[in-house]
XYZ file of C-alpha atoms in Angstrom:
481
model
C -35.938 -1.593 -30.462
C -35.069 1.605 -28.598
C -38.672 1.944 -27.457
C -38.663 -1.597 -26.062
C -35.494 -0.995 -24.052
C -36.821 2.368 -22.793
C -40.029 0.723 -21.596
C -38.030 -2.070 -19.953
C -35.788 0.427 -18.172
C -38.763 2.458 -16.930
C -40.433 -0.710 -15.656
C -37.272 -1.755 -13.855
C -36.925 1.635 -12.181
C -40.565 1.552 -11.079
C -40.318 -1.947 -9.686
C -36.969 -1.188 -8.078
C -38.613 1.243 -5.673
C -40.494 -1.573 -3.967
C -40.554 -2.200 -0.240
C -37.686 -3.592 1.799
C -38.914 -6.461 3.939
C -37.448 -7.144 7.344
C -37.017 -5.034 10.480
C -35.684 -1.484 10.361
C -32.751 -0.985 12.720
C -33.222 0.799 16.013
C -30.659 0.881 18.795
C -31.639 -1.561 21.561
C -32.784 0.167 24.755
C -29.915 0.225 27.233
C -29.989 0.994 30.923
C -26.927 3.169 31.458
C -25.948 4.731 34.790
C -26.689 8.420 35.224
C -23.277 8.869 36.799
C -20.193 6.710 36.455
C -19.283 5.090 39.751
C -16.169 6.720 41.141
C -17.022 10.124 39.703
C -17.829 12.053 42.839
C -18.269 15.423 41.151
C -21.358 16.453 39.222
C -21.378 15.060 35.697
C -19.968 17.446 33.125
C -19.820 17.241 29.357
C -16.059 17.861 29.422
C -13.985 14.686 29.417
C -10.365 13.623 29.387
C -11.250 11.789 26.173
C -11.823 15.092 24.370
C -8.098 15.807 24.465
C -5.698 14.482 21.830
C -2.968 12.104 22.933
C -0.167 14.636 22.432
C -1.974 16.903 24.914
C -2.180 14.098 27.490
C 1.487 13.050 27.293
C 3.997 15.895 27.686
C 7.160 13.840 27.075
C 8.473 14.870 23.637
C 10.343 11.590 23.169
C 7.177 9.620 23.921
C 5.247 11.764 21.446
C 7.775 10.904 18.750
C 7.568 7.183 19.549
C 3.764 7.204 19.381
C 3.819 9.131 16.121
C 6.212 6.585 14.613
C 4.103 3.660 15.840
C 0.977 5.132 14.234
C 2.871 5.310 10.972
C 4.757 2.009 10.970
C 3.071 -0.270 13.520
C 2.119 -3.715 12.253
C -1.378 -3.653 13.756
C -2.136 -0.291 12.143
C -1.110 -1.478 8.695
C -3.082 -4.712 9.014
C -6.150 -2.796 10.174
C -5.860 -0.437 7.202
C -5.926 -3.381 4.789
C -8.914 -4.888 6.588
C -10.714 -1.609 5.981
C -9.805 -1.760 2.296
C -11.140 -5.320 2.107
C -14.417 -4.286 3.748
C -14.672 -1.289 1.437
C -14.258 -3.586 -1.577
C -16.879 -5.995 -0.211
C -19.287 -3.077 0.145
C -18.587 -2.212 -3.486
C -19.339 -5.799 -4.519
C -22.694 -5.631 -2.738
C -23.465 -2.264 -4.323
C -22.872 -3.698 -7.806
C -25.982 -5.878 -7.323
C -28.099 -2.779 -7.972
C -26.911 -2.598 -11.568
C -27.552 -4.829 -14.571
C -24.973 -7.364 -15.612
C -23.957 -6.952 -19.254
C -21.820 -9.489 -21.059
C -20.623 -9.777 -24.624
C -19.514 -12.738 -26.651
C -18.646 -13.345 -30.277
C -17.222 -15.976 -32.560
C -16.268 -16.937 -36.074
C -16.334 -20.373 -37.676
C -15.507 -21.781 -41.103
C -16.609 -25.168 -42.372
C -18.273 -27.072 -45.187
C -21.561 -28.874 -45.546
C -21.883 -32.562 -46.407
C -21.685 -33.573 -50.078
C -25.097 -33.625 -51.654
C -26.466 -30.826 -49.467
C -29.119 -28.788 -51.246
C -27.214 -25.668 -50.144
C -24.038 -26.879 -51.781
C -20.827 -28.099 -50.277
C -18.684 -25.007 -50.673
C -16.879 -23.748 -47.539
C -19.069 -21.540 -45.336
C -18.087 -18.667 -42.999
C -20.259 -17.816 -40.028
C -19.760 -14.833 -37.684
C -21.792 -13.989 -34.593
C -21.714 -11.350 -31.870
C -24.074 -10.990 -28.904
C -24.614 -8.491 -26.102
C -26.592 -9.934 -23.193
C -28.169 -8.190 -20.195
C -29.592 -9.592 -16.963
C -31.016 -7.448 -14.193
C -32.546 -8.555 -10.914
C -35.307 -6.172 -9.882
C -35.117 -5.487 -6.148
C -38.817 -6.029 -5.454
C -38.496 -6.943 -1.782
C -35.376 -5.013 -0.826
C -33.094 -8.051 -0.727
C -30.309 -6.176 -2.502
C -30.845 -3.106 -0.360
C -30.536 -5.190 2.782
C -27.382 -6.820 1.426
C -25.966 -3.340 0.876
C -26.953 -2.241 4.358
C -25.175 -5.260 5.820
C -22.035 -4.721 3.732
C -21.908 -1.014 4.578
C -22.346 -1.747 8.283
C -19.553 -4.329 8.164
C -17.347 -1.751 6.466
C -18.142 0.858 9.117
C -17.505 -1.721 11.862
C -14.103 -2.440 10.335
C -13.354 1.280 10.207
C -14.266 1.619 13.881
C -12.071 -1.395 14.627
C -9.204 0.382 12.856
C -9.755 3.383 15.078
C -9.724 1.088 18.076
C -6.374 -0.296 16.916
C -4.979 3.239 16.759
C -6.180 3.993 20.277
C -4.819 0.677 21.585
C -1.457 1.333 19.945
C -1.186 4.769 21.562
C -2.016 3.103 24.881
C 0.454 0.235 24.402
C 3.365 2.474 23.409
C 2.756 4.869 26.308
C 2.387 2.089 28.894
C 5.458 0.211 27.655
C 7.501 3.422 27.627
C 6.441 4.354 31.164
C 7.344 0.867 32.372
C 10.745 1.293 30.728
C 11.246 4.541 32.656
C 10.202 2.745 35.850
C 12.860 0.100 35.249
C 15.398 2.880 34.621
C 14.496 4.418 37.982
C 14.677 1.063 39.763
C 18.115 0.469 38.232
C 19.273 3.867 39.481
C 17.917 3.070 42.961
C 19.633 -0.332 42.917
C 22.980 1.180 41.913
C 22.777 3.902 44.570
C 21.768 1.395 47.223
C 24.511 -1.019 46.165
C 27.042 1.787 46.521
C 25.765 2.586 50.007
C 25.834 -1.096 51.030
C 29.362 -1.414 49.620
C 30.538 1.412 51.868
C 28.795 -0.218 54.818
C 30.370 -3.596 54.110
C 33.842 -2.101 53.682
C 33.450 -0.334 57.017
C 32.291 -3.483 58.812
C 35.098 -5.466 57.215
C 37.710 -3.001 58.459
C 36.131 -3.009 61.923
C 36.120 -6.826 61.894
C 39.833 -6.910 61.098
C 40.413 -4.439 63.922
C 38.350 -6.557 66.286
C 35.727 -3.825 66.726
C 32.888 -5.577 64.884
C 31.407 -9.038 65.006
C 31.403 -11.555 62.177
C 27.584 -11.578 62.353
C 27.376 -7.836 61.625
C 29.856 -8.167 58.754
C 27.998 -11.120 57.232
C 24.712 -9.213 57.438
C 26.266 -6.255 55.604
C 27.717 -8.589 52.967
C 24.340 -10.301 52.419
C 22.593 -6.949 51.925
C 25.275 -5.895 49.433
C 25.075 -9.136 47.443
C 21.274 -9.159 47.373
C 21.066 -5.596 46.067
C 23.911 -6.079 43.579
C 22.153 -9.175 42.191
C 19.150 -7.052 41.240
C 21.250 -4.916 38.859
C 21.801 -7.518 36.076
C 18.179 -8.625 36.429
C 16.972 -5.049 35.932
C 19.333 -4.600 32.985
C 17.857 -7.742 31.424
C 14.331 -6.418 31.919
C 15.298 -3.048 30.416
C 16.624 -4.717 27.266
C 13.453 -6.783 26.932
C 11.311 -3.678 27.461
C 13.258 -1.725 24.833
C 12.695 -4.583 22.404
C 8.956 -4.465 23.113
C 8.860 -0.742 22.370
C 10.843 -1.272 19.163
C 8.412 -3.980 18.051
C 5.442 -1.662 18.579
C 7.225 0.876 16.375
C 7.776 -1.706 13.648
C 11.540 -1.720 14.254
C 14.072 -4.467 14.821
C 15.277 -4.794 18.454
C 17.341 -1.744 19.396
C 17.950 0.808 22.132
C 15.158 3.303 22.759
C 15.782 7.003 23.465
C 14.628 8.419 26.787
C 12.798 11.601 27.638
C 11.568 12.812 31.012
C 12.330 10.674 34.045
C 9.488 8.737 35.629
C 9.101 11.209 38.491
C 9.061 14.137 36.046
C 6.119 12.831 34.007
C 3.165 15.172 34.452
C -0.098 13.826 35.827
C -3.415 15.676 35.956
C -4.703 16.102 39.532
C -8.155 14.846 38.587
C -9.852 13.370 35.542
C -13.324 14.360 34.312
C -14.947 11.269 32.753
C -17.682 13.246 31.000
C -21.321 12.297 30.605
C -22.072 8.587 30.788
C -24.312 8.813 27.721
C -21.402 10.110 25.629
C -19.430 6.913 26.222
C -21.582 5.031 23.684
C -20.585 7.501 20.982
C -16.916 7.796 21.923
C -15.560 4.286 22.207
C -14.615 2.683 18.888
C -15.345 -0.823 20.193
C -18.923 0.158 21.091
C -19.443 1.856 17.744
C -18.064 -1.236 15.977
C -20.310 -3.542 18.024
C -23.346 -1.474 17.079
C -22.436 -1.558 13.383
C -22.167 -5.350 13.583
C -25.657 -5.312 15.101
C -26.852 -3.164 12.172
C -25.362 -5.718 9.768
C -27.056 -8.619 11.564
C -30.357 -6.738 11.459
C -30.041 -6.257 7.684
C -29.202 -9.940 7.205
C -32.535 -10.823 8.818
C -34.171 -8.780 6.058
C -32.192 -10.681 3.424
C -33.375 -13.993 4.885
C -37.009 -12.810 4.806
C -36.682 -11.573 1.216
C -35.510 -15.035 0.163
C -39.042 -16.320 0.841
C -40.406 -14.156 -1.988
C -40.121 -14.530 -5.779
C -37.281 -12.826 -7.622
C -37.939 -10.977 -10.861
C -35.195 -10.730 -13.454
C -35.189 -8.877 -16.758
C -33.156 -10.153 -19.677
C -32.212 -8.636 -22.964
C -30.017 -9.566 -25.893
C -28.831 -7.812 -29.012
C -26.520 -9.192 -31.652
C -26.195 -10.651 -35.087
C -25.378 -13.806 -37.036
C -24.183 -13.629 -40.650
C -21.709 -15.194 -43.063
C -19.922 -11.870 -43.357
C -18.904 -9.594 -40.505
C -20.226 -6.580 -42.414
C -23.724 -8.104 -42.394
C -23.896 -8.709 -38.620
C -25.998 -5.630 -37.920
C -27.863 -5.688 -41.169
C -30.064 -8.561 -42.176
C -28.365 -10.791 -39.597
C -29.330 -8.602 -36.648
C -31.108 -10.258 -33.690
C -32.595 -9.014 -30.425
C -34.783 -10.191 -27.606
C -36.307 -8.817 -24.395
C -37.851 -10.878 -21.655
C -38.357 -11.396 -17.987
C -38.409 -14.261 -15.570
C -39.961 -14.936 -12.199
C -38.341 -17.440 -9.866
C -40.188 -18.430 -6.733
C -39.224 -20.990 -4.095
C -41.700 -23.859 -3.857
C -40.040 -26.527 -1.757
C -36.648 -26.056 -0.095
C -36.771 -28.663 2.660
C -37.112 -25.901 5.317
C -33.816 -24.403 4.134
C -35.261 -20.883 3.902
C -36.968 -21.221 7.271
C -33.738 -22.304 8.919
C -31.796 -19.547 7.157
C -34.187 -17.049 8.706
C -33.910 -18.654 12.142
C -30.117 -18.567 11.868
C -30.174 -14.876 10.874
C -32.414 -14.030 13.833
C -30.100 -15.978 16.150
C -27.088 -14.050 14.833
C -28.944 -10.792 15.461
C -29.805 -11.825 19.016
C -26.177 -12.821 19.612
C -24.936 -9.486 18.229
C -27.427 -7.690 20.478
C -26.124 -9.478 23.570
C -22.539 -8.754 22.491
C -23.390 -5.069 22.153
C -25.016 -5.009 25.594
C -21.998 -6.817 27.049
C -19.604 -4.328 25.432
C -21.532 -1.380 26.864
C -21.595 -2.872 30.368
C -17.891 -3.708 30.200
C -17.115 -0.158 29.079
C -18.734 1.334 32.180
C -16.999 -1.259 34.367
C -13.587 -0.352 32.897
C -14.116 3.386 33.292
C -15.305 3.051 36.889
C -12.472 0.705 37.880
C -9.793 2.878 36.285
C -11.267 6.095 37.664
C -11.259 4.772 41.227
C -7.796 3.233 40.771
C -6.332 6.541 39.574
C -7.592 8.410 42.630
C -6.669 5.691 45.123
C -3.181 5.351 43.648
C -2.733 9.113 44.027
C -3.537 8.771 47.735
C -1.229 5.748 48.004
C 1.602 7.653 46.335
C 1.232 10.573 48.753
C 1.663 8.229 51.707
C 4.606 6.446 50.085
C 6.358 9.770 49.494
C 6.042 10.475 53.221
C 7.354 6.986 53.965
C 10.401 7.369 51.700
C 11.157 10.808 53.142
C 10.973 9.338 56.647
C 13.297 6.448 55.754
C 15.801 8.841 54.173
C 15.682 10.945 57.307
C 16.226 7.798 59.372
C 19.334 6.939 57.334
C 20.700 10.434 57.916
C 19.927 10.361 61.644
C 21.444 6.907 62.108
C 24.613 8.102 60.372
C 24.766 11.119 62.688
C 24.230 8.915 65.742
C 26.974 6.571 64.581
C 29.434 9.417 63.983
C 28.575 10.799 67.440
C 29.197 7.431 69.026
C 25.594 7.049 70.126
C 24.923 3.831 68.191
C 26.666 1.177 66.165
C 26.666 1.015 62.371
C 24.171 -1.847 62.358
C 21.500 0.785 62.970
C 22.611 2.538 59.735
C 22.474 -0.747 57.838
C 18.956 -1.462 59.041
C 17.781 2.005 57.961
C 19.320 1.490 54.504
C 17.657 -1.921 54.209
C 14.252 -0.339 54.843
C 14.804 2.541 52.392
C 15.567 0.360 49.339
C 12.177 -1.457 49.075
C 10.328 1.749 49.983
C 11.927 3.603 47.054
C 11.113 0.712 44.704
C 7.503 0.635 45.900
C 7.183 4.377 45.272
C 8.581 3.953 41.747
C 6.083 1.164 41.080
C 3.142 3.220 42.309
C 4.228 6.143 40.156
C 4.280 3.867 37.104
C 0.886 2.400 38.015
C -0.616 5.902 38.162
C 0.741 6.667 34.699
C -0.447 3.296 33.379
C -3.928 3.821 34.843
C -4.047 7.284 33.268
C -3.357 5.649 29.902
C -5.976 2.943 30.486
C -8.534 5.503 31.621
C -7.907 7.574 28.499
C -8.425 4.432 26.425
C -11.515 3.241 28.314
C -13.119 6.671 27.869
C -12.546 6.396 24.116
C -9.808 9.025 24.095
C -9.380 10.860 20.819
C -12.895 9.858 19.884
C -13.050 12.262 16.935
C -10.651 10.016 15.097
C -11.755 11.242 11.670
C -10.410 14.701 12.509
C -7.136 15.252 10.628
C -5.311 16.242 13.797
C -6.142 13.290 16.023
C -3.367 10.933 14.989
C -0.582 13.448 15.206
C -0.013 17.192 15.487
C 1.382 17.416 11.949
C 0.097 14.395 10.062
C -2.919 12.185 9.568
C -2.342 8.442 9.407
C -4.727 5.966 7.764
C -7.531 8.459 7.238
C -11.083 7.205 7.041
C -12.605 7.400 3.556
C -14.838 10.330 2.807
C -17.915 8.118 2.596
C -17.540 6.982 6.197
C -17.167 10.377 7.766
């Protein structure tokens, strides 16, 4: 009996080293630009994406918010469970390599009919069986199934990393917009105070007969218009705080503040790195390629289904009136094999193969689209960051000029060289200019965040330090590193 099982096992191992039908995966040829449009300097290997997020953002409060979001954010936790599901599915596919062993047993008691030649006394019958079935992977069907499951798992892991990067981006952008609203509220309150003084002055002059009703009404309209923006900004600030709290996995609540918007540090220029490195950095591109690997393996599975499957079976057990005799005279065993080959399937197998090839072609186009979109995003954000820097420089000059105009008009009014309407007009021009400068400052910060994301920032996400300076969140399993 032992010899039979040893021979069977050796045969299975020999047959299990058969070929794997279907195409072997190779990355599709891609035409990538030698230099990213908008990168005027010579291409360098160094990239903004090589830096961890806590090196990009210098606001300690923002760092704490991001760290909390990576720990408690809803998207992060959902992504972690999707990885666990994919890991389990890969384990299910891997189990196909091994034999399936099942055991069953039973006991019955009964009596034979009267007149039986064996007598009619009650009879006990016990049985126990151990059965084995093992599909021999002649054509690599199981290996291809495992390749597909592993690729899906790796794609899910890359998607998890993409969720982490997106969450860092979302928290930073939402926080910067909150600081912009804070600055706009401060501007609105300062401007309202200035317009209040102007209106009070015009009102006193009107009562004294030194000012016209038109001038006073104009001052009142400017005051009311600016004052009306304060409750609107306060409403937006509350909504923005609630958005930040949601990203952190909290109930709606106030959010602490760190550096003011104008005190947030911005790098003067951003090196995008080599264009070829983008394919290896971005989690979405790595996930798209793993889905292409899975589709490629599924083509192999569809081809293998055209061929016969070989299964080995074995059984060992016993049947006896007494339990103690089960493995004595009542012992039974059997060893066998079976070959199952498709003969007529109504073109089912053919269409399965065509469907698998179509899925592979679709995945290939999706991968190509993802790569092209990645370069488009990097180029657009790179140009936007530099153009916004130039725009901000001009707006700073504009705001400085308007502030100087307000001061000069005040001096002219005090010296009796002009009326106060000139002061009011200067103030009316300063308010939107200050708001525009605040908006441009936020847009530069937001573009910095988007550029970091589009470059695949923190691309070594399996490094323990990437997710936080003191802690690793949702680490990738050892097998995927």
